[in-house]
CSV table of C-alpha atoms and ligand atoms in Angstrom, one decimal:
chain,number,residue,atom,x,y,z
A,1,UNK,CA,63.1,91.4,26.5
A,2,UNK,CA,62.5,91.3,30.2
A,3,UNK,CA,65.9,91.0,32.2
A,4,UNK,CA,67.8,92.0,29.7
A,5,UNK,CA,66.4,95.4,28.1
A,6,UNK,CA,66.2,97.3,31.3
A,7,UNK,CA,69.8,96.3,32.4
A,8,UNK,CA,71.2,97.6,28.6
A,9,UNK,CA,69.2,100.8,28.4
A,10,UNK,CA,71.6,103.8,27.6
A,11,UNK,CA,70.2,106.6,29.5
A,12,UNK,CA,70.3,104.8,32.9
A,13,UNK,CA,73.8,104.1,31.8
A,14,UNK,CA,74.6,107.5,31.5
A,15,UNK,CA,72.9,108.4,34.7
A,16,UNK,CA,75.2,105.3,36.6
A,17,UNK,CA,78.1,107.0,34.5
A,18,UNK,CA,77.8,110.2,36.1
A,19,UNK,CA,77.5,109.0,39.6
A,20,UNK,CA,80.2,107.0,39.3
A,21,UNK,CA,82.1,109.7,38.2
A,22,UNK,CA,80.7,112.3,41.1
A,23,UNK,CA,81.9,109.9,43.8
A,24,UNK,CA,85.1,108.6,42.5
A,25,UNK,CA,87.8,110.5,44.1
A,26,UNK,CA,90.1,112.1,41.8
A,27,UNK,CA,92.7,111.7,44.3
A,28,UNK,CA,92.8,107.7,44.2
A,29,UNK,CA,92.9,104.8,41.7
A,30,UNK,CA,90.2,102.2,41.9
A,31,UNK,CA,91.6,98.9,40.9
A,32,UNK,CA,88.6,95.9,40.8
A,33,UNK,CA,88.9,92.9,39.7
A,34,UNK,CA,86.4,91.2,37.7
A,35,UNK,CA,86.6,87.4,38.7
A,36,UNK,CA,84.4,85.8,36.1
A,37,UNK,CA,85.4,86.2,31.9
A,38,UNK,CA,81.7,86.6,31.8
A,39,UNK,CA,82.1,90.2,33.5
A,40,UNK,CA,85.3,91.1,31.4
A,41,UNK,CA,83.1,90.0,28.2
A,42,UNK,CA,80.4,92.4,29.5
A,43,UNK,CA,82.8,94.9,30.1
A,44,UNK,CA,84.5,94.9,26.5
A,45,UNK,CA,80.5,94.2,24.6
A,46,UNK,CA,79.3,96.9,25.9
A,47,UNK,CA,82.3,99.3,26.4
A,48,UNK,CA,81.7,99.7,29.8
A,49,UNK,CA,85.4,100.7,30.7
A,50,UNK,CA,85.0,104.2,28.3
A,51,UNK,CA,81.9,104.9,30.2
A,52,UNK,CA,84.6,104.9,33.7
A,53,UNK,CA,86.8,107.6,34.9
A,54,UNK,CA,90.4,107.0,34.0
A,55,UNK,CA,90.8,106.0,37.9
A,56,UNK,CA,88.6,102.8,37.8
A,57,UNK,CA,90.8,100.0,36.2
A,58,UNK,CA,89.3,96.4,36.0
A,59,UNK,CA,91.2,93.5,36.7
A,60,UNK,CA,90.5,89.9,34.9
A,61,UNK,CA,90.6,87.2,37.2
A,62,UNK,CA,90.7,83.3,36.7
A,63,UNK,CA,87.1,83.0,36.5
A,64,UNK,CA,86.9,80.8,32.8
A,65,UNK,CA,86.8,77.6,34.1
A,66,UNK,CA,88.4,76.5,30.7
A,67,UNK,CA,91.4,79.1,31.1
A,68,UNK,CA,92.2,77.7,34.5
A,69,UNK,CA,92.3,73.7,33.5
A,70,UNK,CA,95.7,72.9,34.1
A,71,UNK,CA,97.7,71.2,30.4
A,72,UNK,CA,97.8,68.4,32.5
A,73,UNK,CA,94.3,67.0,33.3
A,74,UNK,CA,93.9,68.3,29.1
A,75,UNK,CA,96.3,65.6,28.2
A,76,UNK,CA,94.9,62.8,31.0
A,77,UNK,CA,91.5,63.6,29.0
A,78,UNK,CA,93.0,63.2,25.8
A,79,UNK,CA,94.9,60.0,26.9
A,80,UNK,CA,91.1,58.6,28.2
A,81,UNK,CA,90.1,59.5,24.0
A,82,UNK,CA,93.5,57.9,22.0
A,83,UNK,CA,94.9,55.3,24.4
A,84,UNK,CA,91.6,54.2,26.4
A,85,UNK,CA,89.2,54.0,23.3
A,86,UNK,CA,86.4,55.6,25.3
A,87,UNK,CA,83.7,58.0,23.9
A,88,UNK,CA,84.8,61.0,25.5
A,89,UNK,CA,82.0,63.6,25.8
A,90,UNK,CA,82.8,67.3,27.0
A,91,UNK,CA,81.6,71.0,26.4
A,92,UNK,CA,82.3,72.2,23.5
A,93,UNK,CA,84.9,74.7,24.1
A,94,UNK,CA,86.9,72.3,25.7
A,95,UNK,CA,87.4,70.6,22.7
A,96,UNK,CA,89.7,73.4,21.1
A,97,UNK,CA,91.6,74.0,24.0
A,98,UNK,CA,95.4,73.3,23.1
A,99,UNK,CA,97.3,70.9,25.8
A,100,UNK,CA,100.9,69.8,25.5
A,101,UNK,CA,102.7,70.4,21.7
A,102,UNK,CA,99.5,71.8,21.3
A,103,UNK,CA,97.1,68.8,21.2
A,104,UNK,CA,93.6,69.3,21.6
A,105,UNK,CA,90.4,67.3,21.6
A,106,UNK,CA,89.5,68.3,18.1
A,107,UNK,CA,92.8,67.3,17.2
A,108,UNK,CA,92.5,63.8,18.6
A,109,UNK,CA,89.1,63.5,17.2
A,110,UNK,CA,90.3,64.5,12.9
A,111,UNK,CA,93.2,61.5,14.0
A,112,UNK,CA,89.8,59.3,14.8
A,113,UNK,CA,88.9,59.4,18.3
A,114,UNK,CA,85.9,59.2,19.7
A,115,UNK,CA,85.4,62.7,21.5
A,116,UNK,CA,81.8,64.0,21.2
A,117,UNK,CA,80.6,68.1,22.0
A,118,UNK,CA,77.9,67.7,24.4
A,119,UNK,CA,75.2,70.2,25.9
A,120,UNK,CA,74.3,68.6,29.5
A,121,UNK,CA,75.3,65.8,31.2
A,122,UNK,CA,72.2,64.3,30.4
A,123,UNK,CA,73.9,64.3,26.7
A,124,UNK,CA,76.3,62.0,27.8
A,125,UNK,CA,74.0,60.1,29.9
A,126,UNK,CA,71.9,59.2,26.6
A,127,UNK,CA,74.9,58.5,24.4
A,128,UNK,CA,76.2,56.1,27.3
A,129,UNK,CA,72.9,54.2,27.3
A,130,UNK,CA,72.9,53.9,23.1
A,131,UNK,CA,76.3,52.5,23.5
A,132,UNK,CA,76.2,49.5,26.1
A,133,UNK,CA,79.4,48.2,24.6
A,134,UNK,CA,81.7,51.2,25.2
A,135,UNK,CA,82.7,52.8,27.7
A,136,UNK,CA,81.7,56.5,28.2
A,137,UNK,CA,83.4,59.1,29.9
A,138,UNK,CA,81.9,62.7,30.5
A,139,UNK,CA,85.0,65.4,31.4
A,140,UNK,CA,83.3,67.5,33.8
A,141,UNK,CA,84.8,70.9,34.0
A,142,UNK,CA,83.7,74.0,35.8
A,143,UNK,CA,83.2,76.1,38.8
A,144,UNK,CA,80.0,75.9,41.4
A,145,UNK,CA,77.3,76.7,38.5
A,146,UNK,CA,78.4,73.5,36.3
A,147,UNK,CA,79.0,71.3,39.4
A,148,UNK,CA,74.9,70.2,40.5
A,149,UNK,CA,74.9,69.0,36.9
A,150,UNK,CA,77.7,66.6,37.1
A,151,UNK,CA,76.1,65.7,40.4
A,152,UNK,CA,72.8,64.6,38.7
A,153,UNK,CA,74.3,62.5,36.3
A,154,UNK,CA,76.4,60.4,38.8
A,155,UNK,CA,73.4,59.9,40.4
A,156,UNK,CA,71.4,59.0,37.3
A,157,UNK,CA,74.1,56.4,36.5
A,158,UNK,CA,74.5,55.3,39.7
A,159,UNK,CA,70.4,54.2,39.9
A,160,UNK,CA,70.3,53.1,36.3
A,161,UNK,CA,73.0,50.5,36.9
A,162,UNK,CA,74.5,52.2,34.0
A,163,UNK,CA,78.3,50.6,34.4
A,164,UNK,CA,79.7,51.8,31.0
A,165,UNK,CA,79.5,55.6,32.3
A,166,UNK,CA,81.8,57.5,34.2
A,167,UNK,CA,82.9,61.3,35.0
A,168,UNK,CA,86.6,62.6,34.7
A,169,UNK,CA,86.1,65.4,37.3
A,170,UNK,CA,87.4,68.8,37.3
A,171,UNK,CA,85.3,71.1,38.7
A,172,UNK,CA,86.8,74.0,40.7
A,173,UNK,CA,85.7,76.3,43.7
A,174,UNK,CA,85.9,80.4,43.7
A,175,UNK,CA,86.2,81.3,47.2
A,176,UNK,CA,89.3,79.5,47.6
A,177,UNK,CA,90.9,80.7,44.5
A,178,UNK,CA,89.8,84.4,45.4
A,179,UNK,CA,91.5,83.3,48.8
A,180,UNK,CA,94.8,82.2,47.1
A,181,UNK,CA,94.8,85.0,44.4
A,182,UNK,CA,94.7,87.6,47.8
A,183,UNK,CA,97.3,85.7,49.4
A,184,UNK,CA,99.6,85.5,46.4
A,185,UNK,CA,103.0,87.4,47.5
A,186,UNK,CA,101.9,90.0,43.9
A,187,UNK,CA,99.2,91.1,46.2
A,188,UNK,CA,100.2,90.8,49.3
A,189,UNK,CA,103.8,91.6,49.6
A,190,UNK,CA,104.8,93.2,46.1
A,191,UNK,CA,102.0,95.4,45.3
A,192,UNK,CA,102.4,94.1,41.6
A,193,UNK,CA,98.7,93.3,41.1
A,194,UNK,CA,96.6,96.2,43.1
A,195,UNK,CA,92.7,95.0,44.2
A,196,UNK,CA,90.3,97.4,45.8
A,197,UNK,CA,87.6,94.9,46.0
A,198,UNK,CA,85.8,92.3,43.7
A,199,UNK,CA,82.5,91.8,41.1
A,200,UNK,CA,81.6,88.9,42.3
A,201,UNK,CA,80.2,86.2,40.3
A,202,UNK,CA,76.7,86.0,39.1
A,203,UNK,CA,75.9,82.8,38.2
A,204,UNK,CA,78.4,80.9,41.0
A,205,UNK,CA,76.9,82.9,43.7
A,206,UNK,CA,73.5,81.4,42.1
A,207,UNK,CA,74.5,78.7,43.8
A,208,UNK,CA,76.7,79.2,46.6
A,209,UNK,CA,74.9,82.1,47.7
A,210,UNK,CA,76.4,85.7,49.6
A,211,UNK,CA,77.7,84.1,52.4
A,212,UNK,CA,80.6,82.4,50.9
A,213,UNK,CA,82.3,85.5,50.4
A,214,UNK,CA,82.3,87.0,53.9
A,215,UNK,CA,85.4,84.9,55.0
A,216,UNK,CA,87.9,86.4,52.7
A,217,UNK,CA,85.9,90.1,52.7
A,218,UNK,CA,86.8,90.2,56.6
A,219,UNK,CA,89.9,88.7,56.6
A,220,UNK,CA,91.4,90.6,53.4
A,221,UNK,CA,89.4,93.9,54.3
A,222,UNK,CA,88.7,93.8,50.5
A,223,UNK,CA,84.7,94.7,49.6
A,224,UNK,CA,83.1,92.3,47.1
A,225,UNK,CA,79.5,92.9,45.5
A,226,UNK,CA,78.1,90.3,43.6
A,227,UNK,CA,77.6,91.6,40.1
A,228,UNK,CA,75.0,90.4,37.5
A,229,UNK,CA,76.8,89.9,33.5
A,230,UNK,CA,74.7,92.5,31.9
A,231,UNK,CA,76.5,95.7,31.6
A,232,UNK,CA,74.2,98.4,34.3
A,233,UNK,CA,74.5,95.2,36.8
A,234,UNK,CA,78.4,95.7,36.4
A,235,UNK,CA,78.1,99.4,36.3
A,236,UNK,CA,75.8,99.9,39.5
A,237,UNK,CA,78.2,96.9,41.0
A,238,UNK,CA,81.3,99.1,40.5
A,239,UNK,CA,79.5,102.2,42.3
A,240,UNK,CA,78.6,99.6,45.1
A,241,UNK,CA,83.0,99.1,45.4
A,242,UNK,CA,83.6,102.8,44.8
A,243,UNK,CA,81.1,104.1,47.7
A,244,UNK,CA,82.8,100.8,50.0
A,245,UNK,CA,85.9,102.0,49.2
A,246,UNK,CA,85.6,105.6,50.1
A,247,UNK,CA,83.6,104.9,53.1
A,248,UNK,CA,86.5,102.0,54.2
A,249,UNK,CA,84.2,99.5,54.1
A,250,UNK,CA,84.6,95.8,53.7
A,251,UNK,CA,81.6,94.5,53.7
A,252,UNK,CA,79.9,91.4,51.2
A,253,UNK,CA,77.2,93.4,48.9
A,254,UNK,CA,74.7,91.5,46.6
A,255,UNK,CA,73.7,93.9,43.3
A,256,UNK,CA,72.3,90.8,41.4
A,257,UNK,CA,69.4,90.4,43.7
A,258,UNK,CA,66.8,89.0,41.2
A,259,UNK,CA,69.1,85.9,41.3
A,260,UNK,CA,71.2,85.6,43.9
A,261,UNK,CA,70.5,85.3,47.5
A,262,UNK,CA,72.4,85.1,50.8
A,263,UNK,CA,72.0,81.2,51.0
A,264,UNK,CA,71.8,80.1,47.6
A,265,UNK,CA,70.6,77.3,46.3
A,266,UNK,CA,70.7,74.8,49.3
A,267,UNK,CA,69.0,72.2,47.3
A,268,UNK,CA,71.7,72.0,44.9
A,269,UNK,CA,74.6,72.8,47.5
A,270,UNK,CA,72.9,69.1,49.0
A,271,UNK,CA,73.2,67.4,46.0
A,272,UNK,CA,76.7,68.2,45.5
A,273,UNK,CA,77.8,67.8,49.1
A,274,UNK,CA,76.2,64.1,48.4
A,275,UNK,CA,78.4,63.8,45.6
A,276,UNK,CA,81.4,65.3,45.7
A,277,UNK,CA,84.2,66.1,48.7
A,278,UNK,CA,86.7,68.5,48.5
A,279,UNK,CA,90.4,67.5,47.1
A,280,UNK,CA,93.3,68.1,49.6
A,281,UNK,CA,94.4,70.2,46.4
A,282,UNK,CA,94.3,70.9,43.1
A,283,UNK,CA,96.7,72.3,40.1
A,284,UNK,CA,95.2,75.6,38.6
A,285,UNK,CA,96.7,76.8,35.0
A,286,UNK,CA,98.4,80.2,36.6
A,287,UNK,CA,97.2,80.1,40.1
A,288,UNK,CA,99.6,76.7,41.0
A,289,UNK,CA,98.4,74.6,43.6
A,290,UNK,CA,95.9,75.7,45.6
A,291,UNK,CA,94.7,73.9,48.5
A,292,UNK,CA,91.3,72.6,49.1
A,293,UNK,CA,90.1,74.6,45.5
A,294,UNK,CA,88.7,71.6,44.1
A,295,UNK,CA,85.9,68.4,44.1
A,296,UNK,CA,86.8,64.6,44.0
A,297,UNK,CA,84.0,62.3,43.5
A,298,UNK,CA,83.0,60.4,47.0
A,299,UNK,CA,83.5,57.2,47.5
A,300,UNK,CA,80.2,55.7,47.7
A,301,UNK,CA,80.3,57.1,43.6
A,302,UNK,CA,83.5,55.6,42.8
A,303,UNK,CA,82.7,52.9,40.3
A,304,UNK,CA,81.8,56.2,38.4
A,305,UNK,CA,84.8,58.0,38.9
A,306,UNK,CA,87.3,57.9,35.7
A,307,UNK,CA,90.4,58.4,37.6
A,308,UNK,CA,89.8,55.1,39.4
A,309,UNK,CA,88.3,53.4,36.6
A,310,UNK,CA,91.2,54.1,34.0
A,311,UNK,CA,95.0,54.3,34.5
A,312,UNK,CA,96.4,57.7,34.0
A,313,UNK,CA,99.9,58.0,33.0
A,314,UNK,CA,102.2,60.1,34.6
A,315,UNK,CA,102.7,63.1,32.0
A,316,UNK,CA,105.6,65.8,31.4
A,317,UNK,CA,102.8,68.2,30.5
A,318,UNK,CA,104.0,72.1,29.5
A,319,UNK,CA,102.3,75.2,28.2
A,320,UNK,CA,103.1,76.5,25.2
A,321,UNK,CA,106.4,78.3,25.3
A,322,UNK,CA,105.6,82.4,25.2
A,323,UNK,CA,101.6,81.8,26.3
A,324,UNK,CA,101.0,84.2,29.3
A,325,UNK,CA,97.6,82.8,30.3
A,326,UNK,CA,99.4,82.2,33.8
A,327,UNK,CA,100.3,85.7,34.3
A,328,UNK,CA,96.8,87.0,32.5
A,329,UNK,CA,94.7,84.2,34.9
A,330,UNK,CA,96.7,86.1,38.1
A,331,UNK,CA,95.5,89.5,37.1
A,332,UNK,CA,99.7,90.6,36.4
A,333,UNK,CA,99.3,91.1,32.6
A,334,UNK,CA,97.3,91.8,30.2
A,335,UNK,CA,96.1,90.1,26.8
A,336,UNK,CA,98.2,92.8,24.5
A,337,UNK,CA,101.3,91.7,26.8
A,338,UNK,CA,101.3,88.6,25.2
A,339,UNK,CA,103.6,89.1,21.8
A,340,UNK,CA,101.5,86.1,20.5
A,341,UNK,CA,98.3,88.3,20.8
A,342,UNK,CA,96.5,88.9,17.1
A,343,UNK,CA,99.6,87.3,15.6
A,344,UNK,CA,100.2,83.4,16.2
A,345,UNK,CA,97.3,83.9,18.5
A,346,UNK,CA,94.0,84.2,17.4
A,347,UNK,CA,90.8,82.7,17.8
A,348,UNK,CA,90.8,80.7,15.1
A,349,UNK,CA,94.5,78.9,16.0
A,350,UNK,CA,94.7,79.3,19.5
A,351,UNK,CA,97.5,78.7,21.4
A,352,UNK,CA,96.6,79.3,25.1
A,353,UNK,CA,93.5,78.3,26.7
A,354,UNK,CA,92.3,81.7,27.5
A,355,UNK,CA,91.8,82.8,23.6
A,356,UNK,CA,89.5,79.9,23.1
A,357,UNK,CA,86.6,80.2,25.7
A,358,UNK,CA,83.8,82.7,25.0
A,359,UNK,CA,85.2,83.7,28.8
A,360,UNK,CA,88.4,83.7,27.9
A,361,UNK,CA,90.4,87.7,28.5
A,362,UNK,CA,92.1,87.3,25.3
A,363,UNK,CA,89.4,86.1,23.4
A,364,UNK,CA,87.6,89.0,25.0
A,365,UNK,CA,90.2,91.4,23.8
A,366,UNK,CA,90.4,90.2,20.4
A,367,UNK,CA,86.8,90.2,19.9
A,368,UNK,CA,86.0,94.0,21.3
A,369,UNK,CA,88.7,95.5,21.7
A,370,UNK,CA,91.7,94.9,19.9
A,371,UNK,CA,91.4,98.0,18.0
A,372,UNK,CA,91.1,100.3,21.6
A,373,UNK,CA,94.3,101.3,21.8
A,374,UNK,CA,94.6,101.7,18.2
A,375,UNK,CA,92.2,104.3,17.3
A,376,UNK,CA,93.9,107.2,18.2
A,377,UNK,CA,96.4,106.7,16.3
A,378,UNK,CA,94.5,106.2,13.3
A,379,UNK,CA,92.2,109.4,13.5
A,380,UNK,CA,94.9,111.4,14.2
A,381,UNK,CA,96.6,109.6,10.8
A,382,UNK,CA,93.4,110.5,9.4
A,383,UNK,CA,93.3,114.3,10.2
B,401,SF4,S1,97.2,85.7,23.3
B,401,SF4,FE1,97.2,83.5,23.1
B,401,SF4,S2,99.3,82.9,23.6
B,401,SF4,FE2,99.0,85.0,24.3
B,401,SF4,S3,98.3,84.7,26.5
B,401,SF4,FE3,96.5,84.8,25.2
B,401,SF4,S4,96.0,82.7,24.8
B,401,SF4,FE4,98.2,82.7,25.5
């Protein structure tokens, strides 16, 4: 299949392999984070970390946009579905994400709400216009990709006249949390979490474009090149860092060039700027508050905002006791820190956010690699 073959095919890998491990310096460790769960899934499918030298480690960032909804604004959506009778309409891995005492969507659904998996917002759209008499609320959850979406359907509703529709909004920008993750005293002061530069994101940077990135590449002096999800694109992207690195550069590098370009998609950056404004600040699961991070619906689109048009109570929202999603969303640990990992915690009965989401680290762990660190062990038991 065009796109995807060619970026797969195993002797080019091998050849990206060895260059990768010609120009890393033996004397050094090479610590990258991989913002978006799409890249750490990429890099577990494929087994992209045993084709690196043992001096390139990847770091998993924050980049699920399910993983970094804070318990909080899961329990305000299900209070919209139990205590507001709406028809609440969301992606579908949100629906299994566990909130306080671990109550979830799905769970609110088996007791009889009305919650309802959609695909688009145009989903939502339609079911608000079969249902005149209720009142429909999409939960709108994501970073830049998922946002001109959301945008669409506010103004769809807002030109239909369509009153009994309305978004609960979430979405979430990446420059600022790569901002806040960099200025985070583990980085900065305590050396805790180590970054040598970033894969940027693929299908944000769709959007956004390049240029986003140059702020925090100049300021931090930490490289970035924008990585596509299939596993060469990561590969070539991490002998982009390595030669940046080497050469002490800090400069904003784009790999995924048959998407992503320095200006993006400036149509759907209008659209949104239309839309949406930024929040003063916004509560990320792990990250805290982070300031300016986040989209509020404007104004002139308030009749379709949820938060106005509902009263949220004030919650004493928690995370489950012994989930490290926080610490795994910050880069600090990793999934087989978590003594709930494979054990309480599975895909199946998850109990932190980031072992539902297809981009979730731990589901990514469980999925391709919870057996890594095992093997030796076994053979060896074997012999
Ligand atoms: S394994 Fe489960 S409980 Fe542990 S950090 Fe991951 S999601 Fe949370």
């Amino acid at each position: 299949m065009k796109f995807v073959d060619e970026y797969r095919d195993q002797e080019l890998a091998r050849t990206v392999a060895a260059a990768i491990a010609a120009e890393a310096d033996p004397e050094r460790n090479y610590h990258f984070m991989e913002f978006c769960g799409g890249h750490t899934h990429a890099i577990f499918r494929y087994g992209v970390q045993d084709l690196m030298p043992e001096n390139v480690h990847f770091v998993h960032g924050p980049g699920c946009p399910v993983c970094v909804l804070p318990v909080s604004r899961l329990d305000d959506a299900v209070e919209l579905a139990e205590r507001h009778g709406v028809i609440l309409c969301t992606y579908g891995d949100m629906m299994r994400v566990p909130g306080t005492k671990q109550r979830s969507l799905i769970r609110a659904k088996a007791d009889g709400a009305d919650v309802r998996m959609v695909y688009s917002t145009l989903d939502a759209l339609k079911i608000a216009r079969e249902n005149p008499g209720r009142q429909v609320v999409f939960f709108a959850i994501g970073f830049e990709t998922t946002t001109p979406p959301t945008a669409v359907a506010l103004k769809a509703a807002e030109a239909e006249g369509l009153r009994n529709f309305s978004v609960f909004c979430n979405h979430v920008l990446t420059p600022s949390a790569i901002s806040h993750i960099l200025e985070s005293p583990e980085v900065r002061d305590l050396g805790i979490v180590k970054i040598d530069g970033f894969l940027g994101p693929s299908h944000v940077s769709s959007v956004i474009g390049s240029q986003p990135y140059e702020f925090f590449a100049e300021e931090f002096q930490k490289p970035v090149v924008i990585a596509g999800f299939e596993p060469l694109d990561v590969m070539q992207s991490v002998l982009m860092l390595i030669r940046q690195v080497n050469e002490g550069r800090h400069e904003v590098e784009n790999e995924y060039t048959r998407v992503v370009t320095e200006e993006g998609n400036v149509k759907a950056q209008a659209l949104v700027s239309e839309v949406f404004e930024l929040r003063k600040s916004f509560a990320w699961r792990g990250l805290g508050t982070v300031p300016y991070s986040a989209l509020r619906i404007r104004d002139a689109y308030a009749d379709f905002d949820a938060e106005k048009r509902f009263e949220l109570s004030v919650k004493a929202s928690r995370e489950a006791k012994s989930c490290e999603c926080p610490s795994i969303l910050r880069g600090v640990k990793k999934p087989t820190d978590c003594k709930l990992f494979g054990t309480t915690c599975t895909p199946q009965s998850p109990i932190g956010s980031c072992m539902v989401s297809s981009e979730g680290a731990c589901a990514a762990y469980w999925t391709y690699g919870r057996f890594r660190d095992q093997q030796p062990a076994k053979l060896e038991a074997a012999e």
